[in-house]
Coordinates of C-alpha atoms (C1' of nucleotides) in Angstrom, one line a residue:
Chain J
X1 CA 32.6 -28.6 -71.2
X2 CA 34.6 -26.8 -68.7
X3 CA 36.4 -25.1 -71.4
X4 CA 33.8 -22.6 -72.6
X5 CA 35.0 -19.1 -73.5
X6 CA 33.8 -17.8 -70.2
X7 CA 36.3 -20.1 -68.4
X8 CA 39.1 -18.6 -70.1
X9 CA 40.8 -16.1 -67.9
X10 CA 42.2 -14.0 -70.7
X11 CA 44.1 -10.9 -69.3
X12 CA 45.4 -8.0 -71.2
X13 CA 48.1 -5.7 -69.6
X14 CA 47.5 -2.2 -69.7
X15 CA 49.9 -0.6 -67.1
X16 CA 49.2 2.9 -68.1
X17 CA 45.5 2.7 -67.7
X18 CA 45.9 0.7 -64.5
X19 CA 48.3 3.4 -63.0
X20 CA 45.9 6.1 -64.0
X21 CA 43.0 4.4 -62.4
X22 CA 44.7 4.1 -59.2
X23 CA 45.9 7.6 -59.2
X24 CA 42.4 8.8 -60.1
X25 CA 40.8 6.9 -57.2
X26 CA 43.5 7.8 -54.8
X27 CA 43.2 11.5 -55.6
X28 CA 39.6 11.5 -55.0
X29 CA 39.8 9.6 -51.8
X30 CA 42.5 11.8 -50.4
X31 CA 40.6 14.9 -51.1
X32 CA 37.3 13.6 -49.8
X33 CA 38.5 11.8 -46.7
X34 CA 42.1 12.7 -46.2
X35 CA 45.4 10.7 -46.5
X36 CA 45.4 9.0 -43.1
X37 CA 41.7 8.3 -43.2
X38 CA 42.0 6.5 -46.4
X39 CA 43.5 3.0 -46.4
X40 CA 45.4 1.3 -49.2
X41 CA 42.6 -1.3 -49.0
X42 CA 40.0 1.5 -49.7
X43 CA 41.9 2.4 -52.7
X44 CA 42.3 -1.2 -54.0
X45 CA 38.6 -1.9 -53.5
X46 CA 37.4 1.3 -55.1
X47 CA 39.7 1.0 -58.0
X48 CA 39.2 -2.8 -58.4
X49 CA 42.9 -3.5 -58.2
X50 CA 44.7 -6.2 -56.4
X51 CA 47.4 -5.6 -53.7
X52 CA 50.0 -6.9 -56.2
X53 CA 49.2 -4.3 -58.9
X54 CA 49.0 -1.4 -56.4
X55 CA 52.5 -2.4 -54.9
X56 CA 53.9 -2.8 -58.3
X57 CA 53.0 0.7 -59.4
X58 CA 53.3 2.5 -56.1
X59 CA 55.7 0.6 -53.7
X60 CA 54.4 2.4 -50.7
X61 CA 51.6 4.7 -49.6
X62 CA 53.8 7.7 -49.5
X63 CA 54.9 6.9 -53.1
X64 CA 51.2 7.0 -54.0
X65 CA 50.6 10.3 -52.2
X66 CA 53.7 11.9 -53.8
X67 CA 52.4 10.8 -57.3
X68 CA 48.9 12.1 -56.5
X69 CA 50.4 15.5 -55.6
X70 CA 52.7 15.8 -58.6
X71 CA 50.4 14.3 -61.2
X72 CA 46.9 15.0 -60.1
X73 CA 46.8 18.0 -57.6
X74 CA 49.3 19.8 -59.6
X75 CA 47.3 19.3 -62.8
X76 CA 44.2 20.3 -61.0
X77 CA 45.8 23.6 -60.1
X78 CA 47.0 24.1 -63.7
X79 CA 43.5 23.5 -65.1
X80 CA 41.5 25.5 -62.7
X81 CA 43.8 28.4 -61.9
X82 CA 46.9 28.6 -64.2
X83 CA 45.3 28.3 -67.5
X84 CA 42.3 30.5 -66.8
X85 CA 44.6 33.2 -65.5
X86 CA 46.7 33.0 -68.5
X87 CA 43.8 33.1 -70.9
X88 CA 42.1 36.1 -69.0
X89 CA 42.5 39.6 -70.3
X90 CA 44.0 40.7 -66.9
X91 CA 44.9 39.2 -63.6
X92 CA 41.9 40.7 -61.9
X93 CA 39.5 39.2 -64.4
X94 CA 41.2 35.8 -64.2
X95 CA 41.1 35.7 -60.5
X96 CA 37.5 36.8 -60.3
X97 CA 36.6 34.3 -62.8
X98 CA 38.2 31.4 -61.1
X99 CA 36.4 32.4 -57.9
X100 CA 33.1 32.5 -59.7
X101 CA 33.6 29.2 -61.4
X102 CA 34.6 27.5 -58.2
X103 CA 31.7 28.8 -56.3
X104 CA 29.4 27.6 -59.1
X105 CA 30.8 24.2 -59.3
X106 CA 30.6 23.9 -55.5
X107 CA 26.8 24.9 -55.5
X108 CA 26.2 22.0 -58.0
X109 CA 27.8 19.4 -55.6
X110 CA 26.2 18.9 -52.2
X111 CA 29.5 18.8 -50.3
X112 CA 32.4 21.3 -50.2
X113 CA 35.6 19.1 -50.2
X114 CA 38.0 22.1 -49.9
X115 CA 41.1 23.0 -51.9
X116 CA 43.1 19.7 -52.8
X117 CA 46.5 21.5 -52.4
X118 CA 45.6 23.0 -49.1
X119 CA 44.0 19.9 -47.7
X120 CA 47.0 17.7 -48.4
X121 CA 49.4 20.5 -47.3
X122 CA 47.9 20.8 -43.9
X123 CA 47.9 17.1 -43.4
X124 CA 51.2 16.1 -44.8
X125 CA 53.5 19.2 -44.6
X126 CA 55.0 18.2 -41.4
X127 CA 54.8 14.5 -41.9
X128 CA 57.4 14.0 -44.6
X129 CA 60.0 16.3 -46.1
X130 CA 59.6 15.0 -49.5
X131 CA 55.8 15.5 -49.4
X132 CA 56.2 19.0 -48.2
X133 CA 58.5 19.9 -51.0
X134 CA 56.0 18.5 -53.5
X135 CA 53.3 20.5 -51.9
X136 CA 55.4 23.6 -51.8
X137 CA 56.2 23.2 -55.5
X138 CA 52.6 23.3 -56.4
X139 CA 52.0 26.3 -54.3
X140 CA 54.9 28.1 -55.9
X141 CA 53.8 27.3 -59.5
X142 CA 50.4 28.6 -58.7
X143 CA 51.7 31.8 -57.1
X144 CA 54.1 32.2 -60.0
X145 CA 51.4 32.0 -62.6
X146 CA 49.6 34.9 -60.9
X147 CA 52.6 36.9 -60.6
X148 CA 53.4 36.6 -64.3
X149 CA 50.0 37.9 -65.2
X150 CA 50.2 40.7 -62.8
X151 CA 53.5 41.6 -64.3
X152 CA 52.2 41.4 -67.9
X153 CA 49.3 43.7 -66.8
X154 CA 51.7 46.2 -65.5
X155 CA 53.6 46.3 -68.9
X156 CA 50.3 46.8 -70.8
X157 CA 49.7 49.8 -68.6
X158 CA 46.8 48.5 -66.7
X159 CA 46.1 49.5 -63.2
X160 CA 47.4 47.0 -60.7
X161 CA 48.7 46.5 -57.1
X162 CA 51.8 48.1 -55.9
X163 CA 53.6 44.9 -55.0
X164 CA 52.6 42.2 -57.5
X165 CA 54.8 39.5 -55.7
X166 CA 53.0 40.0 -52.4
X167 CA 49.7 40.3 -54.2
X168 CA 50.1 37.0 -56.0
X169 CA 51.0 35.3 -52.6
X170 CA 48.0 37.0 -51.1
X171 CA 45.6 35.6 -53.7
X172 CA 46.8 32.1 -53.1
X173 CA 46.6 32.4 -49.3
X174 CA 43.2 34.0 -49.2
X175 CA 41.7 31.5 -51.6
X176 CA 43.1 28.7 -49.5
X177 CA 41.7 30.3 -46.3
X178 CA 38.3 30.9 -48.0
X179 CA 38.2 27.2 -49.1
X180 CA 38.9 26.2 -45.5
X181 CA 36.2 28.2 -44.3
X182 CA 33.8 27.1 -47.0
X183 CA 34.5 23.6 -46.0
X184 CA 33.9 24.0 -42.4
X185 CA 30.7 25.9 -43.0
X186 CA 29.7 23.9 -45.9
X187 CA 28.8 26.9 -48.0
X188 CA 30.2 28.9 -50.8
X189 CA 29.6 32.1 -49.1
X190 CA 33.2 32.6 -48.0
X191 CA 34.4 32.2 -51.5
X192 CA 32.0 35.1 -52.5
X193 CA 33.2 37.3 -49.7
X194 CA 36.8 36.7 -50.5
X195 CA 36.2 37.2 -54.1
X196 CA 34.6 40.7 -53.4
X197 CA 37.5 41.7 -51.1
X198 CA 40.1 40.7 -53.6
X199 CA 38.3 42.5 -56.3
X200 CA 38.7 45.8 -54.4
X201 CA 42.4 45.1 -54.0
X202 CA 43.0 44.3 -57.5
X203 CA 41.4 47.5 -58.9
X204 CA 37.9 48.8 -58.5
X205 CA 35.0 48.1 -60.6
X206 CA 35.5 51.1 -63.0
X207 CA 38.7 51.5 -65.1
X208 CA 40.6 53.4 -62.5
X209 CA 39.8 53.1 -58.9
X210 CA 41.9 54.4 -56.0
X211 CA 44.7 51.9 -55.4
X212 CA 47.8 53.9 -54.7
X213 CA 47.6 57.4 -55.9
X214 CA 47.8 58.6 -52.3
X215 CA 50.2 55.9 -51.1
X216 CA 53.9 56.5 -50.1
Chain A
X1 CA 62.6 -3.5 4.6
X2 CA 60.4 -3.9 1.7
X3 CA 58.2 -1.3 3.3
X4 CA 60.0 1.9 2.6
X5 CA 58.1 4.8 1.6
X6 CA 59.1 4.3 -2.0
X7 CA 57.5 0.9 -2.1
X8 CA 54.2 2.3 -0.9
X9 CA 52.0 2.7 -3.9
X10 CA 50.0 5.5 -2.5
X11 CA 47.6 7.0 -5.0
X12 CA 45.8 10.3 -4.9
X13 CA 43.0 10.9 -7.3
X14 CA 43.0 14.2 -8.9
X15 CA 40.4 13.9 -11.8
X16 CA 40.6 17.5 -12.8
X17 CA 44.4 17.6 -13.2
X18 CA 44.2 14.2 -14.9
X19 CA 41.6 15.5 -17.4
X20 CA 43.8 18.6 -18.0
X21 CA 47.0 16.6 -18.6
X22 CA 45.2 14.4 -21.2
X23 CA 43.6 17.4 -22.9
X24 CA 47.1 19.1 -23.1
X25 CA 48.9 16.3 -24.5
X26 CA 46.1 15.7 -26.8
X27 CA 45.9 19.1 -28.1
X28 CA 49.6 19.3 -28.7
X29 CA 49.6 16.0 -30.5
X30 CA 46.7 16.9 -32.8
X31 CA 48.2 20.1 -33.8
X32 CA 51.7 18.7 -34.4
X33 CA 50.8 15.3 -36.1
X34 CA 47.0 15.7 -36.9
X35 CA 44.1 13.7 -35.5
X36 CA 44.4 10.7 -37.6
X37 CA 48.2 10.3 -37.3
X38 CA 47.9 10.4 -33.5
X39 CA 46.8 7.2 -31.7
X40 CA 45.2 6.9 -28.3
X41 CA 48.2 4.9 -27.3
X42 CA 50.5 7.8 -28.3
X43 CA 48.5 10.1 -26.0
X44 CA 48.4 7.7 -23.2
X45 CA 52.2 7.2 -23.3
X46 CA 52.9 10.9 -23.7
X47 CA 50.7 11.8 -20.8
X48 CA 51.7 8.9 -18.6
X49 CA 48.0 7.7 -18.3
X50 CA 46.6 4.3 -18.5
X51 CA 43.9 3.2 -20.9
X52 CA 41.4 3.1 -18.1
X53 CA 41.9 6.7 -17.1
X54 CA 41.7 7.9 -20.6
X55 CA 38.6 5.9 -21.3
X56 CA 37.1 7.1 -18.0
X57 CA 37.5 10.9 -18.9
X58 CA 36.9 10.4 -22.7
X59 CA 34.9 7.5 -23.9
X60 CA 36.0 7.8 -27.3
X61 CA 38.6 9.4 -29.5
X62 CA 36.0 11.5 -31.0
X63 CA 35.0 12.7 -27.6
X64 CA 38.5 13.6 -26.9
X65 CA 38.8 15.7 -30.1
X66 CA 35.5 17.5 -29.4
X67 CA 36.8 18.5 -26.0
X68 CA 40.1 19.5 -27.5
X69 CA 38.4 21.8 -30.0
X70 CA 35.8 23.2 -27.4
X71 CA 38.4 23.7 -24.4
X72 CA 41.8 24.0 -26.0
X73 CA 41.4 25.3 -29.5
X74 CA 38.7 27.7 -28.7
X75 CA 40.8 29.0 -25.6
X76 CA 43.8 29.4 -27.8
X77 CA 41.8 31.5 -30.3
X78 CA 40.5 33.6 -27.4
X79 CA 43.9 34.2 -26.0
X80 CA 45.8 34.9 -29.2
X81 CA 43.2 36.6 -31.2
X82 CA 40.0 37.8 -29.3
X83 CA 41.6 39.3 -26.2
X84 CA 44.3 41.2 -28.1
X85 CA 41.7 42.5 -30.5
X86 CA 39.4 43.7 -27.7
X87 CA 42.4 45.4 -25.9
X88 CA 43.8 47.2 -29.0
X89 CA 42.8 50.8 -29.7
X90 CA 41.4 49.9 -33.3
X91 CA 40.7 46.6 -35.1
X92 CA 43.5 47.5 -37.5
X93 CA 46.0 47.8 -34.5
X94 CA 44.8 44.6 -33.0
X95 CA 44.9 42.5 -36.2
X96 CA 48.5 43.7 -37.0
X97 CA 49.6 43.2 -33.5
X98 CA 48.4 39.6 -33.6
X99 CA 50.1 38.9 -36.9
X100 CA 53.3 40.4 -35.5
X101 CA 53.1 38.4 -32.3
X102 CA 52.5 35.2 -34.2
X103 CA 55.3 35.6 -36.6
X104 CA 57.6 36.4 -33.6
X105 CA 56.5 33.3 -31.9
X106 CA 56.9 31.1 -34.9
X107 CA 60.4 32.5 -35.5
X108 CA 61.4 31.3 -31.9
X109 CA 60.3 27.7 -32.5
X110 CA 61.9 25.8 -35.3
X111 CA 58.7 24.3 -36.6
X112 CA 55.5 26.1 -38.0
X113 CA 52.7 23.9 -36.9
X114 CA 50.0 25.9 -38.5
X115 CA 46.7 27.3 -37.2
X116 CA 45.1 25.0 -34.7
X117 CA 41.5 25.6 -35.9
X118 CA 42.5 25.5 -39.4
X119 CA 44.4 22.2 -39.2
X120 CA 41.6 20.4 -37.4
X121 CA 38.9 22.0 -39.5
X122 CA 40.4 20.7 -42.7
X123 CA 41.1 17.2 -41.4
X124 CA 37.8 16.8 -39.6
X125 CA 35.0 19.0 -41.0
X126 CA 33.9 16.3 -43.4
X127 CA 34.4 13.5 -41.1
X128 CA 31.9 14.2 -38.5
X129 CA 29.0 16.6 -38.2
X130 CA 29.5 17.3 -34.5
X131 CA 33.1 18.0 -34.9
X132 CA 32.5 20.2 -37.8
X133 CA 29.9 22.2 -35.9
X134 CA 32.3 22.7 -33.0
X135 CA 35.0 23.9 -35.4
X136 CA 32.6 26.2 -37.0
X137 CA 31.6 27.7 -33.7
X138 CA 35.2 28.6 -33.1
X139 CA 35.5 30.3 -36.4
X140 CA 32.4 32.1 -35.9
X141 CA 33.4 33.3 -32.3
X142 CA 36.7 34.5 -33.9
X143 CA 35.1 36.4 -36.7
X144 CA 32.5 37.9 -34.5
X145 CA 35.1 39.4 -32.2
X146 CA 36.8 41.1 -35.1
X147 CA 33.4 42.3 -36.4
X148 CA 32.5 43.8 -32.9
X149 CA 35.9 45.7 -33.0
X150 CA 35.4 46.9 -36.5
X151 CA 31.9 48.2 -35.6
X152 CA 33.1 49.9 -32.5
X153 CA 35.8 51.7 -34.5
X154 CA 33.0 53.0 -37.0
X155 CA 31.2 54.4 -34.0
X156 CA 34.2 56.3 -32.7
X157 CA 34.6 57.8 -36.3
X158 CA 37.7 56.0 -37.2
X159 CA 38.3 55.0 -40.8
X160 CA 37.4 51.7 -41.7
X161 CA 36.4 49.2 -44.4
X162 CA 33.0 49.7 -46.1
X163 CA 31.8 46.3 -45.1
X164 CA 32.9 45.3 -41.7
X165 CA 31.2 41.9 -41.8
X166 CA 33.0 40.9 -45.1
X167 CA 36.2 42.3 -43.7
X168 CA 35.9 40.3 -40.5
X169 CA 35.6 37.1 -42.4
X170 CA 38.2 38.1 -44.7
X171 CA 40.8 38.7 -42.0
X172 CA 39.9 35.1 -40.7
X173 CA 40.2 33.4 -43.9
X174 CA 43.5 35.2 -45.1
X175 CA 45.1 34.3 -41.8
X176 CA 44.1 30.9 -42.1
X177 CA 45.5 30.7 -45.6
X178 CA 48.7 32.5 -44.6
X179 CA 49.3 30.0 -41.9
X180 CA 48.7 27.0 -44.4
X181 CA 51.3 28.5 -46.6
X182 CA 53.7 29.2 -43.7
X183 CA 53.4 25.7 -42.6
X184 CA 54.1 24.4 -46.1
X185 CA 57.0 26.6 -46.6
X186 CA 58.1 26.3 -43.0
X187 CA 58.6 30.2 -43.1
X188 CA 56.9 33.2 -41.5
X189 CA 57.1 35.2 -44.6
X190 CA 53.6 34.5 -45.8
X191 CA 52.4 35.7 -42.3
X192 CA 54.3 39.1 -43.0
X193 CA 53.0 39.4 -46.5
X194 CA 49.5 38.7 -45.5
X195 CA 49.7 41.3 -42.7
X196 CA 51.1 43.9 -45.2
X197 CA 48.2 43.4 -47.5
X198 CA 45.5 43.4 -44.8
X199 CA 47.2 46.7 -43.4
X200 CA 46.4 48.3 -46.7
X201 CA 43.0 47.2 -46.5
X202 CA 42.3 48.2 -43.0
X203 CA 43.5 51.8 -43.6
X204 CA 46.8 53.2 -44.8
X205 CA 49.6 54.0 -42.6
X206 CA 48.7 57.6 -42.0
X207 CA 45.4 58.6 -40.3
X208 CA 43.3 58.8 -43.5
X209 CA 44.4 56.8 -46.5
X210 CA 42.3 56.1 -49.5
X211 CA 39.9 53.4 -48.8
X212 CA 36.5 54.4 -50.0
X213 CA 36.3 58.1 -50.9
X214 CA 36.0 57.2 -54.5
X215 CA 33.7 54.3 -53.9
X216 CA 30.1 54.4 -54.8
Chain C
dT1 C1' 61.5 -18.5 -81.0
dC2 C1' 62.3 -18.2 -76.3
dA3 C1' 64.5 -16.4 -72.3
dA4 C1' 64.1 -12.3 -69.7
dA5 C1' 61.6 -8.7 -67.8
dA6 C1' 57.4 -6.4 -66.8
dA7 C1' 52.7 -6.7 -65.0
dC8 C1' 49.7 -8.6 -62.2
dC9 C1' 47.5 -12.0 -58.8
dG10 C1' 46.1 -12.9 -54.1
dG11 C1' 47.2 -14.7 -49.7
dT12 C1' 49.9 -13.7 -45.5
dC13 C1' 51.8 -11.2 -41.7
dA14 C1' 53.3 -8.6 -37.7
dA15 C1' 52.2 -4.4 -35.9
dC16 C1' 48.8 -1.3 -34.6
dC17 C1' 44.5 0.9 -33.4
dG18 C1' 40.4 2.0 -30.8
dG19 C1' 37.6 0.2 -27.6
dT20 C1' 36.1 -3.0 -23.9
dC21 C1' 36.4 -5.6 -19.6
dT22 C1' 37.4 -6.8 -14.9
dG23 C1' 39.5 -5.6 -11.0
dT24 C1' 41.4 -2.3 -7.5
dT25 C1' 41.8 1.9 -4.9
dA26 C1' 40.2 6.4 -3.5
dT27 C1' 36.6 9.5 -2.4
dT28 C1' 32.0 10.8 -1.1
dG29 C1' 27.4 10.9 1.0
dT30 C1' 24.8 9.8 4.9
Chain Q
dA1 C1' 31.5 3.7 9.7
dC2 C1' 30.4 2.0 5.5
dA3 C1' 27.9 1.3 1.3
dA4 C1' 28.0 3.5 -3.1
dT5 C1' 30.3 5.7 -6.5
dA6 C1' 33.9 7.8 -8.8
dA7 C1' 38.6 7.4 -10.4
dC8 C1' 42.0 4.7 -12.1
dA9 C1' 44.9 0.3 -13.4
dG10 C1' 46.1 -2.8 -17.0
dA11 C1' 45.2 -6.8 -19.6
dC12 C1' 42.7 -8.2 -23.6
dC13 C1' 40.3 -8.4 -28.3
dG14 C1' 38.7 -8.1 -32.9
dG15 C1' 39.5 -5.6 -36.7
dT16 C1' 42.4 -3.0 -39.6
dT17 C1' 46.6 -1.3 -41.7
dG18 C1' 50.6 -1.1 -44.8
dA19 C1' 53.7 -3.9 -46.6
dC20 C1' 55.7 -8.2 -48.5
dC21 C1' 56.3 -12.2 -51.3
dG22 C1' 56.0 -16.5 -54.0
dG23 C1' 53.7 -17.6 -58.1
dT24 C1' 51.5 -16.8 -62.8
dT25 C1' 50.5 -14.4 -67.0
dT26 C1' 51.6 -11.1 -70.5
dT27 C1' 54.9 -8.5 -73.0
dT28 C1' 59.3 -7.4 -74.7
dG29 C1' 63.6 -7.7 -77.2
dA30 C1' 67.3 -10.0 -79.2

DNA sequence: TCAAAAACCGGTCAACCGGTCTGTTATTGT
DNA sequence: ACAATAACAGACCGGTTGACCGGTTTTTGA
């Protein structure tokens, strides 16, 4: 009578799904509360995972952070930034579309969590060289995608900034800063302000604005 | 013979200096390692202070953070940003001077620690409402100082951006983002790139560039 | 088929963290 | 002069943190 089907502790191993669950929970927690403010126990409990499983897939908390950066944060940047930029007709359109979409999504939530890359970069860049490199790689990939689009625009004869390399970097940094402000103020207004300013730099509203005919 | 002057445990209370020492050490540690990565024991040891003294002046770690923000971070912003901006002939000159000075100082150190306000804002804005408000106040004071100068420029007839309010916010956020990038890359290059782009927005090299004669 | 490896369990541990407490010394108000 | 109070000393504590490890179950591969 103690051998009913409920007493049978059947288990099925699914290491891929297990790893994914841990990574999802960790990525969310790291963004919402930060790396140091999140304990491994928090992650274990939230993911419904035992210490043994966590330690099996990620031997240390740092290893977990590294995986989150390389597999989740980088993926988020690709999805929200790189792909939309590539798909857009011009870099300017792509950038503005991303800003608009980000602001809209933030309005729907009640909390502004900030930019995942930026959050972790500021907390971890000085803590560990390997983590810093991983973060740097994400920033570099992001910036490179914008630069690629900017260069493609130039070849198709569209109006564009004088220095595409600097402009690509500037888009990344002003977005990061805007998200930091938005997080502090808990408002999307900085995002909109930033978008408006970048819009002016990436070419006026009409076809040909006044970027550089008077320069040099 | 055991009563030499070295064996006399004379103590002289100097609560103001004591408080200042704690605050100095805490501000430095919070910027270099972050809030959560710094323990109260670290601060006690680095400042040569006992737990009793620390607790007497700052009843909790949060209270210490609040004091650091309001008395050290805010002061740093006033010294490195607000005063130079006020003293400069125009907002444009002031902003560029601050960027130049910051990049130069960072070059002299071997580590880029990032912007103190931004660092703490990203780590603490979501952790506590009171801390968030204090950080927001610092950002607001910073932005207001730039705006004041921008408006003063307009009244003296100098060329300036169409929307001074948005531009003031944009300077703050792009600087924050540039510092985040600089911290991640451990390079001052993002600072210089950002300065160059802002320079173009705040009026060209020569007296009258092409900011808005074609604008609506 | 069956040993080896991978996946997972869950308890344990030392170090640490932030805070509290009691006691001692210095300063101040009257 | 002398309480009252502020300033400081330093031990102490409960809870947490990240990591570790022996054991069990599942899967793999030959």
